[in-house]
CSV table of C-alpha atoms and ligand atoms in Angstrom, one decimal:
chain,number,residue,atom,x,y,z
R,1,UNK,CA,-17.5,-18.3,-7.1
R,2,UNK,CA,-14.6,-15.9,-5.9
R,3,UNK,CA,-14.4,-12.3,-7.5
R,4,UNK,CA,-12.0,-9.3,-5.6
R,5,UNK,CA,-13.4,-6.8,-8.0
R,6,UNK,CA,-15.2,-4.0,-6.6
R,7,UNK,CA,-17.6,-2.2,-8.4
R,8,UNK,CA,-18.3,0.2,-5.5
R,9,UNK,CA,-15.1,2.3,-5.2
R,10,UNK,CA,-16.5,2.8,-1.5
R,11,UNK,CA,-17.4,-0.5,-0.4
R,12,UNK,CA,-16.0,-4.1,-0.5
R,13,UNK,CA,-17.5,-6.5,-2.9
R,14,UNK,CA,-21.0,-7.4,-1.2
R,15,UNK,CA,-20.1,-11.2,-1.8
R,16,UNK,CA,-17.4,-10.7,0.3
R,17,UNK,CA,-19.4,-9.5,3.0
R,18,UNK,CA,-22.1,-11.9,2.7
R,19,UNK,CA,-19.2,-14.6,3.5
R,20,UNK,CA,-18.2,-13.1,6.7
R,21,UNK,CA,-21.8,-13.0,8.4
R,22,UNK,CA,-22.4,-16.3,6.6
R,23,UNK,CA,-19.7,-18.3,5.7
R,24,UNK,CA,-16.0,-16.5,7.5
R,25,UNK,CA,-14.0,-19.6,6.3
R,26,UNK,CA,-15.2,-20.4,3.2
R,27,UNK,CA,-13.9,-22.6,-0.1
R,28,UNK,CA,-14.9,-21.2,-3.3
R,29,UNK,CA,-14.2,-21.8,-6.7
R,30,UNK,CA,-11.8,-18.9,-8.3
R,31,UNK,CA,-12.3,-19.1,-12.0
R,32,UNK,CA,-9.4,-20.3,-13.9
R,33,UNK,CA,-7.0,-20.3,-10.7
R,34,UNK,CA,-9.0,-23.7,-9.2
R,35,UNK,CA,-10.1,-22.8,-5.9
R,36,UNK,CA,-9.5,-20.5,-3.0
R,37,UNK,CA,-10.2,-20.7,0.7
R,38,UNK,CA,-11.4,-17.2,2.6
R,39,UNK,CA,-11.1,-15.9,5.9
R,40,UNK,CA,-13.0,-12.7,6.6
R,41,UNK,CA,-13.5,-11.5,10.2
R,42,UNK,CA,-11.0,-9.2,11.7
R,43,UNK,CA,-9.7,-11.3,14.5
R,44,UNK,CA,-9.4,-14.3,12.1
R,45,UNK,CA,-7.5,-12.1,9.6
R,46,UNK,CA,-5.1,-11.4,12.3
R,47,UNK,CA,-4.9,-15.3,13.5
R,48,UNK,CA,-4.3,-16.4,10.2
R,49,UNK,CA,-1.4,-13.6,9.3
R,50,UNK,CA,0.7,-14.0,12.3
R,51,UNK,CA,0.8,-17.5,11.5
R,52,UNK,CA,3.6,-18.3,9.6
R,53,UNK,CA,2.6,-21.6,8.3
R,54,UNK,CA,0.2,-19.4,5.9
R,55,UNK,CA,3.3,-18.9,4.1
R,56,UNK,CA,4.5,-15.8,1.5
R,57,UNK,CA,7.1,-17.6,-0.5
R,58,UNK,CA,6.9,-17.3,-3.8
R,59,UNK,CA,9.2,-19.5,-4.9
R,60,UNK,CA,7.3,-22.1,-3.8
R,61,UNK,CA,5.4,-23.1,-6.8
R,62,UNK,CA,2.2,-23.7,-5.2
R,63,UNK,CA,2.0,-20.5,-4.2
R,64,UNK,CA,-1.1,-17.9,-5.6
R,65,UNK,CA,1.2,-15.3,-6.7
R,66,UNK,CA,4.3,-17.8,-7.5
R,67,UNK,CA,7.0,-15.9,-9.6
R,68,UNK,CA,9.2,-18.0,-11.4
R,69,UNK,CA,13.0,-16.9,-10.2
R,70,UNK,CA,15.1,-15.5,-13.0
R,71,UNK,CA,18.6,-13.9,-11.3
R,72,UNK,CA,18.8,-11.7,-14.2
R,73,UNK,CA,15.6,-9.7,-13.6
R,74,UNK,CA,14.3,-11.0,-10.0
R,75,UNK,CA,15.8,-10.3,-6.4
R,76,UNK,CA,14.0,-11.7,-3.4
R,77,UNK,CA,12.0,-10.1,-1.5
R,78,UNK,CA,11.2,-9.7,2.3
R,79,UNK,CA,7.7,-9.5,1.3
R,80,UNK,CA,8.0,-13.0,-0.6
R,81,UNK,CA,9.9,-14.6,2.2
R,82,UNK,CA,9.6,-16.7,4.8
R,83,UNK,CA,11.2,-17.2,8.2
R,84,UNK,CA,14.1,-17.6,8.9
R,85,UNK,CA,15.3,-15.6,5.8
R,86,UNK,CA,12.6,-13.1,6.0
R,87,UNK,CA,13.3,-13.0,10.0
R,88,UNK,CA,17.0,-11.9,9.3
R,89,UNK,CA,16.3,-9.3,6.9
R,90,UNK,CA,13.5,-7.5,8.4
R,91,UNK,CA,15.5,-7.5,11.6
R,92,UNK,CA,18.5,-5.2,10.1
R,93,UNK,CA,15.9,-3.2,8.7
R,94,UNK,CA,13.5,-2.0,11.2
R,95,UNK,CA,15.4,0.2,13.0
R,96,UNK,CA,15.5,2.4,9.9
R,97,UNK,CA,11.8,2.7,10.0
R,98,UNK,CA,11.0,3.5,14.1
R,99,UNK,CA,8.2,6.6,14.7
R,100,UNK,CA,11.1,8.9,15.9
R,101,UNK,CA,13.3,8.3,12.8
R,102,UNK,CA,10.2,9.0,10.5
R,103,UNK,CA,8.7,12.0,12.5
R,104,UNK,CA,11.9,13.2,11.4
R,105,UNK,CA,11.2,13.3,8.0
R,106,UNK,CA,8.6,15.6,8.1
R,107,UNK,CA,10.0,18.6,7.0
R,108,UNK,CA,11.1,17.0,3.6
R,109,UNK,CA,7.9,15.9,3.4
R,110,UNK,CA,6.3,19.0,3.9
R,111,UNK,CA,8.9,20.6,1.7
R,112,UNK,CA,7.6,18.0,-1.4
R,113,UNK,CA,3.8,18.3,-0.6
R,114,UNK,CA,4.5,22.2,-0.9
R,115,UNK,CA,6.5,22.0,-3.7
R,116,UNK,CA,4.1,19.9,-6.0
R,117,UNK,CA,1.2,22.6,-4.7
R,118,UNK,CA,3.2,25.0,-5.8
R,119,UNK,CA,3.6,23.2,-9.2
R,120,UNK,CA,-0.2,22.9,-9.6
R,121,UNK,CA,-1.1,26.1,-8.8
R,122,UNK,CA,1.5,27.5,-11.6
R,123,UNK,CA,0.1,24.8,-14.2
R,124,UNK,CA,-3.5,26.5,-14.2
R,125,UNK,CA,-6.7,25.6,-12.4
R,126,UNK,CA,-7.4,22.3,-13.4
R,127,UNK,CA,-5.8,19.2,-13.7
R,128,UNK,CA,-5.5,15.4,-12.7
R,129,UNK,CA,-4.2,15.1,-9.3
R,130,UNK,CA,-3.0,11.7,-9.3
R,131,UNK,CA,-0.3,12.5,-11.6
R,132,UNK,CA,0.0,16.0,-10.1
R,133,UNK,CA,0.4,15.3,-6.5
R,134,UNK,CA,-0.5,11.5,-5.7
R,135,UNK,CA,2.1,9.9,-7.7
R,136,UNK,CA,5.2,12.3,-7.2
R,137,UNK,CA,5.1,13.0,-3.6
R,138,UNK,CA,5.8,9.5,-2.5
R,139,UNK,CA,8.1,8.9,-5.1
R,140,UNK,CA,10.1,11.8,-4.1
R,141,UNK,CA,9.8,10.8,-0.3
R,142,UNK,CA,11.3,7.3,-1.2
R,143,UNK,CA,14.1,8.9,-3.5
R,144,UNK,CA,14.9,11.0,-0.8
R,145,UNK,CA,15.0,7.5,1.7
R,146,UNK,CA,17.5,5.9,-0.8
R,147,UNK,CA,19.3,9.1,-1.0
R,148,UNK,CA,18.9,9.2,-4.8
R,149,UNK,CA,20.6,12.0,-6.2
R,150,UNK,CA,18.8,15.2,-6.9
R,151,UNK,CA,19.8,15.0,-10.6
R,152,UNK,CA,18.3,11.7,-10.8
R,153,UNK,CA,15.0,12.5,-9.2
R,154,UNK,CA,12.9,12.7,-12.5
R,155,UNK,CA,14.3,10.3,-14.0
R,156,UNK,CA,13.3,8.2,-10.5
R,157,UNK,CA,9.8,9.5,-11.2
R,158,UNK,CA,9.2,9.6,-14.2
R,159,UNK,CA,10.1,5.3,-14.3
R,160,UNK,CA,7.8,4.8,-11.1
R,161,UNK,CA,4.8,7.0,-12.1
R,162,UNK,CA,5.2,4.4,-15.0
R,163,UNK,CA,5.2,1.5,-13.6
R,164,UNK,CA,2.4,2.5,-11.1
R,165,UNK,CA,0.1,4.5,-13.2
R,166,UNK,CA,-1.1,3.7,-16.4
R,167,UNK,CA,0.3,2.4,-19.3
R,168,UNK,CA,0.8,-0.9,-21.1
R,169,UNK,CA,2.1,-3.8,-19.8
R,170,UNK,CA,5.6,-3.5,-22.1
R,171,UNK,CA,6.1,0.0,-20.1
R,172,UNK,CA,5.4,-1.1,-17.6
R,173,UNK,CA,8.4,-4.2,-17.8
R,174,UNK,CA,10.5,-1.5,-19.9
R,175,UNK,CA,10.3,1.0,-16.3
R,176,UNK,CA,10.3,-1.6,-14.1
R,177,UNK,CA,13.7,-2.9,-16.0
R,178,UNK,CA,14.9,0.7,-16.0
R,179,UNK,CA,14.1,1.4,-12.3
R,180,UNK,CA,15.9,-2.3,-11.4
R,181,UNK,CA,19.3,-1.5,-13.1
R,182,UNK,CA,19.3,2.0,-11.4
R,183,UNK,CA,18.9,0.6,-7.9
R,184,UNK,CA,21.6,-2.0,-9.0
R,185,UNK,CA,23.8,0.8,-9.7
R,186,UNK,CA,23.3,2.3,-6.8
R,187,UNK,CA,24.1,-0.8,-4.4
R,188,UNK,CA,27.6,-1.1,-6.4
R,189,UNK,CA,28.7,2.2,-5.7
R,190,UNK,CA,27.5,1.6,-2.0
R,191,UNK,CA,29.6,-1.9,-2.0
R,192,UNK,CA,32.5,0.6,-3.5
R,193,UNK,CA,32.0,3.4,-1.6
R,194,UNK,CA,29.9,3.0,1.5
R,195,UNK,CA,27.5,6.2,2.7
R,196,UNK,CA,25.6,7.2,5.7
R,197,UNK,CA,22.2,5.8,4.1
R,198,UNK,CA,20.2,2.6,4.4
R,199,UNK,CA,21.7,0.9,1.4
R,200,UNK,CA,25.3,0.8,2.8
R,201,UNK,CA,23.7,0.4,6.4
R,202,UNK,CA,22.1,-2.8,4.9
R,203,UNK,CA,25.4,-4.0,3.3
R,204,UNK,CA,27.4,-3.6,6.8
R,205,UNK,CA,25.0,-5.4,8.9
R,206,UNK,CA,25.5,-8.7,6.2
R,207,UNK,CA,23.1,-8.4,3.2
R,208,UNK,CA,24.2,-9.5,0.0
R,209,UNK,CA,24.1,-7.3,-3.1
R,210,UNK,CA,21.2,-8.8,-4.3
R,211,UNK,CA,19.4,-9.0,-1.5
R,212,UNK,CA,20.2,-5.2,-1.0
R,213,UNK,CA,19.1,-4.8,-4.7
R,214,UNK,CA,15.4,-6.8,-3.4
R,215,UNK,CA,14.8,-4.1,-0.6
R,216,UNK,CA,15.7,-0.9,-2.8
R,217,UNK,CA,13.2,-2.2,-5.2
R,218,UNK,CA,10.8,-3.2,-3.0
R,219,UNK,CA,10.7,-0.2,-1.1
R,220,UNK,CA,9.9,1.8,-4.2
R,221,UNK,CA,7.3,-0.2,-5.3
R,222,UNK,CA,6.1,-0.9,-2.1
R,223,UNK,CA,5.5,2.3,-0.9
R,224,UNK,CA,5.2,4.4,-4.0
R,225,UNK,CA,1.4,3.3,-6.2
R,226,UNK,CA,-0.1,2.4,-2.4
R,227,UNK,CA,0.3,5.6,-1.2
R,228,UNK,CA,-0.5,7.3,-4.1
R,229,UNK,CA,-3.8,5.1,-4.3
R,230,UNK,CA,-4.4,6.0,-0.6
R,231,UNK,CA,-3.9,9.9,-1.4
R,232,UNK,CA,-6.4,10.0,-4.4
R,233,UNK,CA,-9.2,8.2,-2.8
R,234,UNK,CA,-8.7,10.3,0.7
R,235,UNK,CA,-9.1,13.7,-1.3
R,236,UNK,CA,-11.6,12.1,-3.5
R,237,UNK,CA,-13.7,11.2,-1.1
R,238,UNK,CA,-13.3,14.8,1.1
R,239,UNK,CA,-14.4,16.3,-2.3
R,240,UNK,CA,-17.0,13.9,-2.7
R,241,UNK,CA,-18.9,14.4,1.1
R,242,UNK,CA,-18.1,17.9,1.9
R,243,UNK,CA,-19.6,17.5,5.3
R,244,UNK,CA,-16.2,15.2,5.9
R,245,UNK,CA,-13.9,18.3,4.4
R,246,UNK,CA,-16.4,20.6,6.5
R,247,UNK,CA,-15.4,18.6,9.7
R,248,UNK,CA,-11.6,18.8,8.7
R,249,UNK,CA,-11.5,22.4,7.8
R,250,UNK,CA,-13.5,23.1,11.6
R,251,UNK,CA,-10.9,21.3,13.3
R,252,UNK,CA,-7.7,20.3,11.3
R,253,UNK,CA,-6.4,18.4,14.5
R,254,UNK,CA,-8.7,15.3,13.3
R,255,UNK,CA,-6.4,14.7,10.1
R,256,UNK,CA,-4.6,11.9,11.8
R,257,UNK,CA,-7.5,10.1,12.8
R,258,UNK,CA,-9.5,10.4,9.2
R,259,UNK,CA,-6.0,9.2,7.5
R,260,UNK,CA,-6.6,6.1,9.6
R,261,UNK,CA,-10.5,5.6,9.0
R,262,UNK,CA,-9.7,6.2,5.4
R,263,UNK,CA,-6.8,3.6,5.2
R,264,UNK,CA,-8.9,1.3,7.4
R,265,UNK,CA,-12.1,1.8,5.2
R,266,UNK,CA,-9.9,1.5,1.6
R,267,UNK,CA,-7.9,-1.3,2.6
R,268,UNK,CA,-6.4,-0.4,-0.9
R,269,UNK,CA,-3.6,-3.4,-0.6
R,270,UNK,CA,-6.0,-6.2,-2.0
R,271,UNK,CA,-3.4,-8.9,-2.2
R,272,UNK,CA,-1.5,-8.4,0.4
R,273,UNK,CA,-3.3,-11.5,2.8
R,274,UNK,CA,-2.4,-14.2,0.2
R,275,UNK,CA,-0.9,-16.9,1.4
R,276,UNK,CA,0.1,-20.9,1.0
R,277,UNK,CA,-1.1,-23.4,3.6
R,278,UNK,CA,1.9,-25.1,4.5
R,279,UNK,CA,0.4,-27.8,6.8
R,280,UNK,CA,-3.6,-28.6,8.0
R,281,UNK,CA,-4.5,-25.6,10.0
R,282,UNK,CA,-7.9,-25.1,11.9
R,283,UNK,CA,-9.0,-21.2,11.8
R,284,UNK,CA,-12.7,-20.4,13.0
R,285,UNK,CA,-13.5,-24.3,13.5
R,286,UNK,CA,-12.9,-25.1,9.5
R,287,UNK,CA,-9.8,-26.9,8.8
R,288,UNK,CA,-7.6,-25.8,5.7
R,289,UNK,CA,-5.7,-28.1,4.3
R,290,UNK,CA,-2.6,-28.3,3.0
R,291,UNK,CA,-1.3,-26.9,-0.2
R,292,UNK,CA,-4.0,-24.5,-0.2
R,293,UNK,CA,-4.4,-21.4,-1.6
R,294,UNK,CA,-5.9,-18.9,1.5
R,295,UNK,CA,-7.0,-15.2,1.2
R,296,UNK,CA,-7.2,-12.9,3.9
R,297,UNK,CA,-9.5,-10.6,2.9
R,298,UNK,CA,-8.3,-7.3,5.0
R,299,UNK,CA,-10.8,-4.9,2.9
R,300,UNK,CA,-13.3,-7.2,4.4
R,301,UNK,CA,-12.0,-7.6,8.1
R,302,UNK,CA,-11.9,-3.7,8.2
R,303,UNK,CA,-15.8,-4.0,8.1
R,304,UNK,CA,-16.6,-6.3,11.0
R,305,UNK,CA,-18.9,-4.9,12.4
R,306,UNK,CA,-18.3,-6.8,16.0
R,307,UNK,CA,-14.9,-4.8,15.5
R,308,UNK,CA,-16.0,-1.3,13.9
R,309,UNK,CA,-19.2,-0.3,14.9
R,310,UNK,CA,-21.4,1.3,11.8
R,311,UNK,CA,-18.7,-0.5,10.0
R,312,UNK,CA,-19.6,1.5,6.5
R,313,UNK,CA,-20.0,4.7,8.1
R,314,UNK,CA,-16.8,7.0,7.7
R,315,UNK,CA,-16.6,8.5,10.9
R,316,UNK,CA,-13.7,10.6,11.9
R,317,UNK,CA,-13.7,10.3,15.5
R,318,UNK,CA,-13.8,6.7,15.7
R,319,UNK,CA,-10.5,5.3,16.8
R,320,UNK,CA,-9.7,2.9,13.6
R,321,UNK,CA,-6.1,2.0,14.4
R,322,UNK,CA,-6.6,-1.5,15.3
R,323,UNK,CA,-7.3,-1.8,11.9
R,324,UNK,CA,-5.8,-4.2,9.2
R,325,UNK,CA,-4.9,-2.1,6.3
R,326,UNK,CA,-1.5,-2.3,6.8
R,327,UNK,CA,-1.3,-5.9,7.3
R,328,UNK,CA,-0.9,-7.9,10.2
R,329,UNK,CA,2.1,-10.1,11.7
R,330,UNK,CA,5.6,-10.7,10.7
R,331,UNK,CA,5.1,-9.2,7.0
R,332,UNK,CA,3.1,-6.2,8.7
R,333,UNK,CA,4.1,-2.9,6.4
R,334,UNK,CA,7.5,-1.7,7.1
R,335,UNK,CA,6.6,1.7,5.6
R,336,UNK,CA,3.4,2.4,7.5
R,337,UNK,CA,4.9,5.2,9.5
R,338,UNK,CA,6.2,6.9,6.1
R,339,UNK,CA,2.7,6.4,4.9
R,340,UNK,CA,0.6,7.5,7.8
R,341,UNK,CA,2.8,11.0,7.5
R,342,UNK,CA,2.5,11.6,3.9
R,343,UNK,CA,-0.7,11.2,4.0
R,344,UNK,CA,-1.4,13.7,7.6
R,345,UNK,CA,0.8,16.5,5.3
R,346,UNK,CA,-0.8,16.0,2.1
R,347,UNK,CA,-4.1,16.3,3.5
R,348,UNK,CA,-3.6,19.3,5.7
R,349,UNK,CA,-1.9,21.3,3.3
R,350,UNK,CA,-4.9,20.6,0.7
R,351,UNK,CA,-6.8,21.8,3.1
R,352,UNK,CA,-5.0,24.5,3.9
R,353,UNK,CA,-3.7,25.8,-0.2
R,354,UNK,CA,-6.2,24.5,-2.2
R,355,UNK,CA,-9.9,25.9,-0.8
R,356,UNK,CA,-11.6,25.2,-4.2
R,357,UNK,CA,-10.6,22.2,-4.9
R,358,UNK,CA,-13.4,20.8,-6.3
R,359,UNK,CA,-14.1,17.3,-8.8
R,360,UNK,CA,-14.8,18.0,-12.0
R,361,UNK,CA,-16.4,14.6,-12.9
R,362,UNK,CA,-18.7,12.6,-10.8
R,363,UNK,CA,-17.2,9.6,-8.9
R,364,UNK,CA,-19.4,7.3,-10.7
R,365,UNK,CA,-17.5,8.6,-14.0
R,366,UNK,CA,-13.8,7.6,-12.3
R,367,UNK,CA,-12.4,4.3,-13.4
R,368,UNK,CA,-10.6,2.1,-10.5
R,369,UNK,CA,-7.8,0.0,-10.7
R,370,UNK,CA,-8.8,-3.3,-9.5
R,371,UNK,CA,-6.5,-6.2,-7.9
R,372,UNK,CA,-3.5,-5.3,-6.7
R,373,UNK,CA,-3.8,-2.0,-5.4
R,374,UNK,CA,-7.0,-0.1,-5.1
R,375,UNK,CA,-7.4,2.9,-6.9
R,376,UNK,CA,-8.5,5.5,-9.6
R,377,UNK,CA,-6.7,6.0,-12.7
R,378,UNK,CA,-7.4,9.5,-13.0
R,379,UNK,CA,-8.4,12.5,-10.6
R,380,UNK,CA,-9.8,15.2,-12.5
R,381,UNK,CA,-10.5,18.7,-10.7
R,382,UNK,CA,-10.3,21.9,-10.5
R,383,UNK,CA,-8.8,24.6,-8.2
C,401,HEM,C1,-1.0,3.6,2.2
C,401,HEM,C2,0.1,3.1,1.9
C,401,HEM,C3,0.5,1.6,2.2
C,401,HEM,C4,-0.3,0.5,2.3
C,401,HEM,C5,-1.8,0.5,2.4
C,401,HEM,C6,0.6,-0.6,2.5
C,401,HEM,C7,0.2,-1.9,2.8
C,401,HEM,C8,1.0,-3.0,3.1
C,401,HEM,C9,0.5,-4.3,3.4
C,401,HEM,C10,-0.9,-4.7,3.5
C,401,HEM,C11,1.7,-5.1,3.6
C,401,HEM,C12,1.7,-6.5,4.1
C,401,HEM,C13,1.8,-7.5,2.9
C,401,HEM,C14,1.8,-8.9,3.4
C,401,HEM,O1,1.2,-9.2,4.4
C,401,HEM,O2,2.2,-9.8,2.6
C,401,HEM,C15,2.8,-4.2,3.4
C,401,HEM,C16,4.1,-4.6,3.4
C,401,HEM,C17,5.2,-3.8,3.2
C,401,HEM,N1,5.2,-2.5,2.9
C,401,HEM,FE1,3.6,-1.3,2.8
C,401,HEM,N2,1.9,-0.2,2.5
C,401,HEM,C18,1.9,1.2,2.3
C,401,HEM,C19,3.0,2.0,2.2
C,401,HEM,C20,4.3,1.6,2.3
C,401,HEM,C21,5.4,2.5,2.2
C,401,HEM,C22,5.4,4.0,2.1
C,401,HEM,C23,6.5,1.7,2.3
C,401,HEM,C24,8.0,2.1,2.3
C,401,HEM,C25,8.5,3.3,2.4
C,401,HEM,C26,6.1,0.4,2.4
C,401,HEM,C27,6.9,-0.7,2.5
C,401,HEM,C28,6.5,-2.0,2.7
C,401,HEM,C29,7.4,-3.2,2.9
C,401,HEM,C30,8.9,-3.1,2.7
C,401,HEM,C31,6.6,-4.3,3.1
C,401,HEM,C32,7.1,-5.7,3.3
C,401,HEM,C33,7.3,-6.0,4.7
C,401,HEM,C34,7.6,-7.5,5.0
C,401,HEM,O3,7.3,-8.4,4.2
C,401,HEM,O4,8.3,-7.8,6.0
C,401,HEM,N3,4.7,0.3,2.4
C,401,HEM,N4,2.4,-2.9,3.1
């Protein structure tokens, strides 16, 4: 019987291990949802993803996470799309997203990390630091990518933190509905008056309005409750196993290689390997068939051990890139660069501003959002 819940915030469901020394193509019955086929090693994961006839098409109604279209309320989106739609799109946007482009972004990154430090230190010594620096610094690094206008920056984040952190589920519609009309506005002014920004860049290469509307969204949601998800467990965890801050604070050159042994051993995105067999396909010796439902479990892949030695050791001075966190293949994350740096400032600066920053409940206290995106509600410490 398939589960994706974890009730280890540091580990992946011990079924789901268990399948990939036993079983790493498996079919399993996923309660109410009929049934599910697995694939769990790392250099299946990657076979699987850059195969295309796994597909992401949501429209497709036999896919896992079909969304019935509704023009009104839905634009397409690259990460629901196929070739050679999805091919077209991702092509005009890449070159907006290239290391040297984003490097360049770090001092208004650095200039937001500070700035919400500066907030939290002024608020008083304790607090939640998911909603006081984990959920506004990437929202203001995306606002800041769209070009959003100062002025409408908390009303920008005040929508996202609401559709990414908690709430009910009519909020969440309500911000979601709010957050979708803004970026609609947005893409008319840009079809009336055309900027230096990645909207109107969009429109001039030969996007439509809506599908212009698709990537504004989808770069919000995208890359705003993952990141912050990624921040809160990577200072959770420093706070949790000082020995890891220790090793930071000795040698704050090792930043960028824990943010990548943290994303690899998080793998916070848990539905991002979901895909629709679109014809019989043989991975690992087992043949799926088609019209099957297929999960590539990337929290689990980042644990192979024939990949990562020690696999459930955090160990900063292993060299984790290879891993799958960020996805694999044509649908790989367009944001990862933005991600990796936000999370290399955010860290250093902690270390650097905030000395006694400390949790003030135990990790086994937290509570975690499950499927979806990996993370805890609520961060509570003190400083
Ligand atoms: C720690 C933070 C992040 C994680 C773990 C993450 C993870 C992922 C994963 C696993 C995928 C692949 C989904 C699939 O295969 O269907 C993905 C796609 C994507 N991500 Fe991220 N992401 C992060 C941050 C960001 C940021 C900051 C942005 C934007 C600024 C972003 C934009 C996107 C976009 C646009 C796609 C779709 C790409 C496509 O379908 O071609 N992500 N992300």
């Amino acid at each position: 019987m398939f589960s994706s819940e974890r009730t280890d915030p540091y580990s992946p469901p011990i079924e789901h291990l268990q399948l990939q020394a036993e079983s790493p193509v498996a079919r399993l019955d996923w309660p109410g949802r009929g049934e599910i086929w697995t694939v769990t090693k790392h250099e299946d994961v990657r076979t699987m993803l850059v195969d295309t006839r796994f597909s992401s098409d949501r429209e497709d109604p036999r896919h896992p996470a079909h969304v019935a279209y509704n023009p009104a309320t839905h634009h397409g989106q690259l990460i629901e799309m196929d070739p050679p739609v999805h091919t077209t799109l991702r092509g005009r946007i890449m070159n907006e997203f290239t290391v040297k482009r984003i490097a360049a972004m770090r001092p208004k990154i650095e200039q937001v990390v500070t700035e919400a430090i500066d907030a939290m230190l002024a608020s008083g010594n304790e607090g939640d630091l998911v909603a006081l620096l984990a959920l506004p610094v990437p929202s203001l690094v995306i606002s800041d990518l769209l070009k959003v206008p100062d002025e409408d920056h908390v009303f920008f984040q005040e929508h996202s933190a609401k559709f990414s952190g908690e709430g009910t589920q009519e909020e969440r519609i309500a911000a979601i509905t709010a957050i979708r009309s803004y970026i609609a506005g947005m893409v008319d002014e840009r079809i009336a008056t055309p900027g230096d920004d990645i909207l109107s860049r969009q429109l001039a290469a030969g996007s439509t309005r809506e599908e212009v509307i698709g990537l504004g969204f989808l770069l919000l949601i995208a890359g705003h409750e993952t990141t912050a998800n990624q921040i809160a467990l990577s200072i959770m965890t420093l706070l949790d196993k000082p020995e890891l801050m220790q090793q930071l604070r000795d040698d704050i050159s090792l930043v960028p290689n824990a943010v990548e042994e943290l994303l690899r051993y998080f793998t916070i995105a848990e539905s991002g390997g979901l895909r629709l067999a679109l014809a019989d396909i043989e991975v690992h010796g087992v043949t799926i068939p088609e019209g099957a439902t297929v999960w590539a479990l990337e929290n689990t892949a980042n644990r192979d051990p024939d990949v990562f030695p020690d696999p459930h050791k955090i160990d900063f001075t292993r060299g984790a890139r290879n891993h799958v966190a960020f996805g694999f293949g044509p649908h790989q994350c367009l944001g990862q660069n933005v991600a990796r740096l936000e999370l290399v400032v955010v860290l250093e600066e902690v270390i650097k501003r905030l000395p006694d920053l400390r949790l003030t409940v135990p990790v086994s206290e937290l509570t975690f959002k499950n499927m979806g995106n990996f993370g805890p509600h609520k961060l509570p410490v003190a400083w």
